[in-house]
XYZ file of N, CA and C in Angstrom:
336
model
N 1.204 0.539 8.701
C -0.025 -0.823 8.324
C 0.674 -1.568 7.530
N 0.165 -2.716 7.799
C 0.815 -3.573 6.506
C 0.181 -3.339 4.811
N 0.853 -3.859 3.951
C 0.403 -4.057 2.988
C -1.330 -4.733 2.442
N -0.964 -5.871 2.768
C -2.221 -6.560 3.227
C -3.310 -5.762 3.760
N -2.875 -5.489 5.045
C -3.898 -4.759 5.958
C -4.690 -3.888 5.005
N -3.806 -2.929 4.575
C -4.676 -1.780 3.588
C -4.999 -2.644 2.276
N -4.529 -3.467 1.604
C -5.503 -3.675 0.592
C -6.749 -4.146 1.116
N -7.088 -4.734 2.101
C -8.051 -5.165 2.576
C -9.552 -4.459 3.043
N -8.728 -3.210 3.953
C -9.256 -2.038 3.959
C -10.208 -2.041 2.403
N -8.507 -1.814 1.544
C -9.643 -1.061 0.478
C -10.425 -1.846 -0.494
N -10.657 -2.708 -0.688
C -11.162 -3.524 -0.925
C -12.772 -3.647 -0.381
N -13.222 -3.785 0.751
C -13.900 -3.492 1.869
C -14.784 -2.629 1.732
N -13.878 -1.068 1.669
C -14.698 0.320 1.534
C -14.922 -0.069 -0.158
N -14.332 -0.474 -0.549
C -14.542 -0.219 -2.327
C -16.754 -0.886 -2.616
N -16.158 -2.451 -1.770
C -17.760 -3.298 -2.028
C -18.778 -2.580 -0.757
N -18.415 -1.658 0.049
C -19.339 -1.146 1.079
C -19.764 0.215 0.559
N -19.090 1.305 -0.039
C -19.387 2.062 -1.085
C -20.463 2.072 -2.458
N -19.869 0.655 -3.271
C -20.368 0.231 -4.044
C -21.879 -0.041 -3.572
N -22.098 -0.934 -2.557
C -23.266 -1.489 -2.141
C -23.981 -0.110 -2.322
N -23.596 0.453 -0.854
C -24.456 2.171 -0.456
C -24.908 2.476 -1.716
N -23.985 3.242 -2.853
C -24.047 4.050 -4.033
C -25.325 3.293 -4.571
N -25.014 1.595 -4.585
C -26.017 1.549 -5.604
C -26.939 0.814 -5.161
N -27.586 0.890 -3.963
C -28.842 0.787 -3.654
C -29.779 2.014 -3.320
N -28.739 3.130 -3.098
C -29.266 4.700 -3.223
C -29.522 4.954 -4.590
N -28.975 4.437 -5.440
C -29.129 5.047 -6.880
C -30.426 3.573 -7.644
N -30.158 2.677 -7.326
C -31.442 1.973 -7.829
C -32.584 2.221 -7.051
N -32.840 2.876 -5.710
C -33.563 3.111 -4.782
C -34.313 4.764 -5.749
N -33.422 5.465 -5.564
C -33.931 6.869 -6.204
C -34.306 7.204 -7.713
N -34.148 6.291 -8.299
C -33.890 6.360 -9.841
C -35.121 5.046 -10.664
N -35.489 4.494 -9.638
C -36.169 2.907 -9.943
C -36.223 2.287 -10.844
N -34.478 1.896 -11.244
C -34.278 0.996 -11.705
C -34.037 -0.125 -11.812
N -34.170 -0.810 -12.680
C -34.898 -2.409 -12.751
C -33.409 -2.464 -14.103
N -33.078 -4.018 -13.763
C -31.999 -4.346 -14.405
C -32.498 -5.569 -14.976
N -32.079 -6.151 -16.008
C -33.055 -7.079 -16.987
C -32.187 -8.427 -17.095
N -31.622 -9.521 -17.415
C -30.655 -10.137 -17.911
C -31.635 -11.370 -19.046
N -31.539 -10.532 -20.210
C -32.624 -11.490 -20.824
C -33.669 -11.783 -20.421
N -34.834 -12.190 -20.625
C -36.123 -11.693 -19.728
C -36.395 -11.584 -18.534
N -35.538 -11.666 -17.502
C -35.530 -11.730 -15.896
C -35.123 -10.729 -15.425
N -35.634 -9.793 -14.667
C -34.834 -8.700 -14.195
C -34.379 -9.838 -12.484
N -33.309 -8.702 -12.591
C -32.276 -9.165 -11.376
C -32.072 -8.926 -10.245
N -32.516 -8.887 -9.407
C -32.706 -9.075 -8.046
C -31.381 -7.155 -8.010
N -32.000 -6.192 -6.610
C -31.105 -5.432 -6.640
C -29.705 -5.731 -6.337
N -29.773 -6.844 -5.354
C -28.490 -7.229 -4.453
C -27.774 -7.815 -5.399
N -28.295 -8.773 -6.516
C -27.567 -9.205 -7.533
C -26.616 -8.319 -8.240
N -27.666 -7.249 -8.795
C -27.005 -6.625 -9.653
C -25.826 -5.852 -8.862
N -25.951 -5.426 -7.400
C -24.686 -4.603 -7.261
C -23.517 -4.909 -6.606
N -24.366 -6.540 -6.001
C -22.942 -7.322 -6.286
C -21.757 -7.388 -7.207
N -22.632 -7.536 -8.519
C -21.811 -8.130 -9.710
C -21.557 -6.686 -9.825
N -21.470 -5.669 -9.674
C -21.210 -4.252 -10.053
C -19.928 -3.861 -9.288
N -20.373 -4.591 -8.049
C -19.111 -4.546 -6.540
C -17.751 -5.165 -7.269
N -18.216 -6.748 -7.535
C -16.911 -7.268 -7.736
C -16.328 -6.670 -9.157
N -17.558 -5.817 -9.776
C -16.426 -5.951 -11.209
C -15.742 -4.874 -10.811
N -15.947 -3.509 -10.155
C -15.294 -2.897 -9.017
C -14.164 -2.872 -8.498
N -13.992 -3.844 -7.983
C -12.823 -4.921 -7.018
C -11.974 -5.451 -8.202
N -12.511 -5.615 -9.152
C -11.647 -6.432 -10.487
C -10.604 -4.972 -10.364
N -11.337 -4.301 -11.056
C -10.899 -2.949 -11.419
C -9.495 -2.546 -10.899
N -10.221 -2.834 -9.447
C -8.828 -1.831 -8.270
C -7.938 -2.501 -8.161
N -7.834 -3.942 -8.333
C -6.965 -4.876 -8.382
C -6.082 -4.601 -9.559
N -6.578 -4.429 -10.694
C -6.039 -4.373 -11.826
C -5.424 -3.610 -11.889
N -5.729 -1.984 -11.600
C -5.023 -0.448 -11.326
C -3.992 -0.651 -10.653
N -4.054 -1.234 -9.010
C -2.925 -1.869 -8.163
C -1.864 -2.313 -8.662
N -2.019 -3.308 -9.412
C -1.051 -4.476 -10.567
C -0.608 -3.515 -11.180
N -0.903 -2.361 -11.597
C -0.124 -1.957 -13.260
C 0.694 -0.659 -11.775
N 0.058 -0.269 -11.343
C 0.374 1.046 -10.154
C 1.745 0.595 -9.377
N 1.586 -1.168 -8.834
C 2.690 -1.712 -8.218
C 3.664 -1.786 -9.004
N 3.605 -2.440 -10.331
C 4.330 -2.740 -10.933
C 5.033 -1.751 -11.632
N 5.055 -0.530 -12.024
C 5.271 0.947 -12.579
C 6.254 1.532 -11.517
N 5.351 2.063 -10.506
C 5.682 2.341 -9.078
C 6.992 1.462 -8.591
N 7.039 0.412 -8.366
C 7.517 -0.755 -7.758
C 8.769 -0.637 -8.182
N 8.797 -1.285 -9.610
C 10.053 -1.259 -10.327
C 11.191 0.436 -10.074
N 9.762 1.409 -10.421
C 10.822 2.607 -10.077
C 11.702 2.667 -8.740
N 10.798 2.222 -7.981
C 11.344 2.157 -6.285
C 12.324 1.303 -6.044
N 12.105 -0.045 -6.858
C 13.175 -0.769 -6.767
C 14.559 -0.079 -7.432
N 14.369 0.409 -8.567
C 15.675 0.811 -8.951
C 16.718 1.967 -8.292
N 15.406 2.777 -7.684
C 15.984 3.871 -6.749
C 16.547 3.184 -5.413
N 15.820 2.746 -4.846
C 16.898 1.312 -3.970
C 17.728 1.277 -4.270
N 17.901 0.254 -5.315
C 19.598 -0.489 -5.597
C 20.529 0.826 -5.302
N 19.980 2.100 -6.764
C 21.392 3.422 -6.769
C 21.465 3.524 -5.435
N 20.652 3.685 -4.933
C 20.606 4.432 -3.289
C 21.892 3.472 -2.311
N 21.771 1.953 -2.527
C 22.230 0.936 -1.604
C 23.740 1.363 -2.297
N 23.662 1.155 -3.811
C 24.636 1.126 -4.847
C 26.037 1.661 -4.103
N 24.790 3.478 -3.730
C 26.038 4.530 -3.949
C 27.153 4.481 -2.063
N 25.647 4.106 -1.235
C 26.175 3.944 0.259
C 27.227 2.965 0.265
N 26.476 1.877 -0.554
C 27.972 0.631 -0.248
C 29.684 1.170 -0.617
N 29.188 2.300 -1.980
C 30.799 2.867 -2.458
C 31.354 3.175 -1.203
N 30.323 4.394 -0.929
C 30.767 5.631 0.319
C 31.751 4.589 1.059
N 30.795 3.611 1.684
C 31.105 2.765 3.383
C 32.920 2.218 2.005
N 32.784 1.795 0.828
C 33.895 0.727 0.680
C 34.968 1.917 0.557
N 34.431 3.303 0.281
C 36.246 4.146 0.080
C 36.721 4.620 1.120
N 35.317 4.820 1.628
C 36.130 5.776 3.166
C 35.850 4.814 4.157
N 35.753 3.594 4.294
C 35.978 2.259 5.594
C 37.228 2.900 6.126
N 38.372 3.460 6.105
C 39.691 3.722 7.069
C 39.213 4.903 7.714
N 38.624 6.041 7.121
C 38.041 7.510 8.024
C 37.142 6.776 8.804
N 36.041 6.243 8.489
C 35.195 6.155 9.240
C 36.142 5.132 10.306
N 36.739 3.692 10.444
C 37.672 3.162 11.794
C 37.969 4.553 12.392
N 39.099 4.821 11.979
C 39.780 6.122 12.835
C 38.781 6.926 13.302
N 37.708 7.691 13.198
C 36.742 8.502 14.000
C 35.663 7.835 14.550
N 35.722 6.422 14.602
C 35.066 5.493 15.548
C 35.813 5.395 17.360
N 37.118 5.223 16.574
C 38.062 4.542 17.525
C 38.095 5.947 18.230
N 38.600 7.295 17.401
C 38.857 8.437 18.316
C 37.080 8.837 19.098
N 36.340 8.669 19.070
C 35.224 8.268 19.159
C 35.088 8.233 20.659
N 35.428 6.543 20.053
C 35.076 5.722 21.231
C 36.235 5.973 22.565
N 37.142 6.789 22.427
C 38.461 7.065 23.158
C 38.151 8.385 23.699
N 37.169 9.180 22.883
C 37.182 10.561 23.918
C 35.732 10.835 24.243
N 34.652 10.040 23.869
C 33.695 10.093 24.619
C 33.188 10.748 26.105
N 32.570 10.906 26.809
C 32.179 11.443 28.208
C 31.962 9.709 28.535
N 32.874 9.849 29.675
C 32.385 8.533 30.397
C 31.180 8.819 31.409
N 29.816 8.342 31.908
C 29.004 8.485 32.903
C 29.676 8.066 34.090
N 29.358 8.012 34.898
C 29.586 8.056 36.171
C 28.105 7.029 36.852
N 28.752 5.563 37.180
C 27.454 4.807 37.722
C 26.583 5.253 39.479
N 25.796 5.726 39.666
C 25.257 6.328 40.690
C 24.619 4.752 41.753
N 25.023 4.630 42.432
C 24.697 4.209 43.378
C 23.729 4.600 44.369
């Protein structure tokens, strides 16, 4: 699954769960939310909280990706460098082993 597809599904799930739990909470406890002197409609109150939750999820994702992404990048660089070092040092052995394998492998006969 691609990164953006996973991110889209996570945002959709966050919005859906926030809406469902928000409606349940407002109906169960009979909560009214006021801004100034006006009562905010339940759907607007839930959508505001859902947007705040999505922003918090995106911020957490950015922090996690920057920390773990940089660690993963460093590990990949070290592994790639080690692999290149091994190939650079042992290339004559790999070449001789490849030639021996090509010469001595079983040749399959073609059946018509």
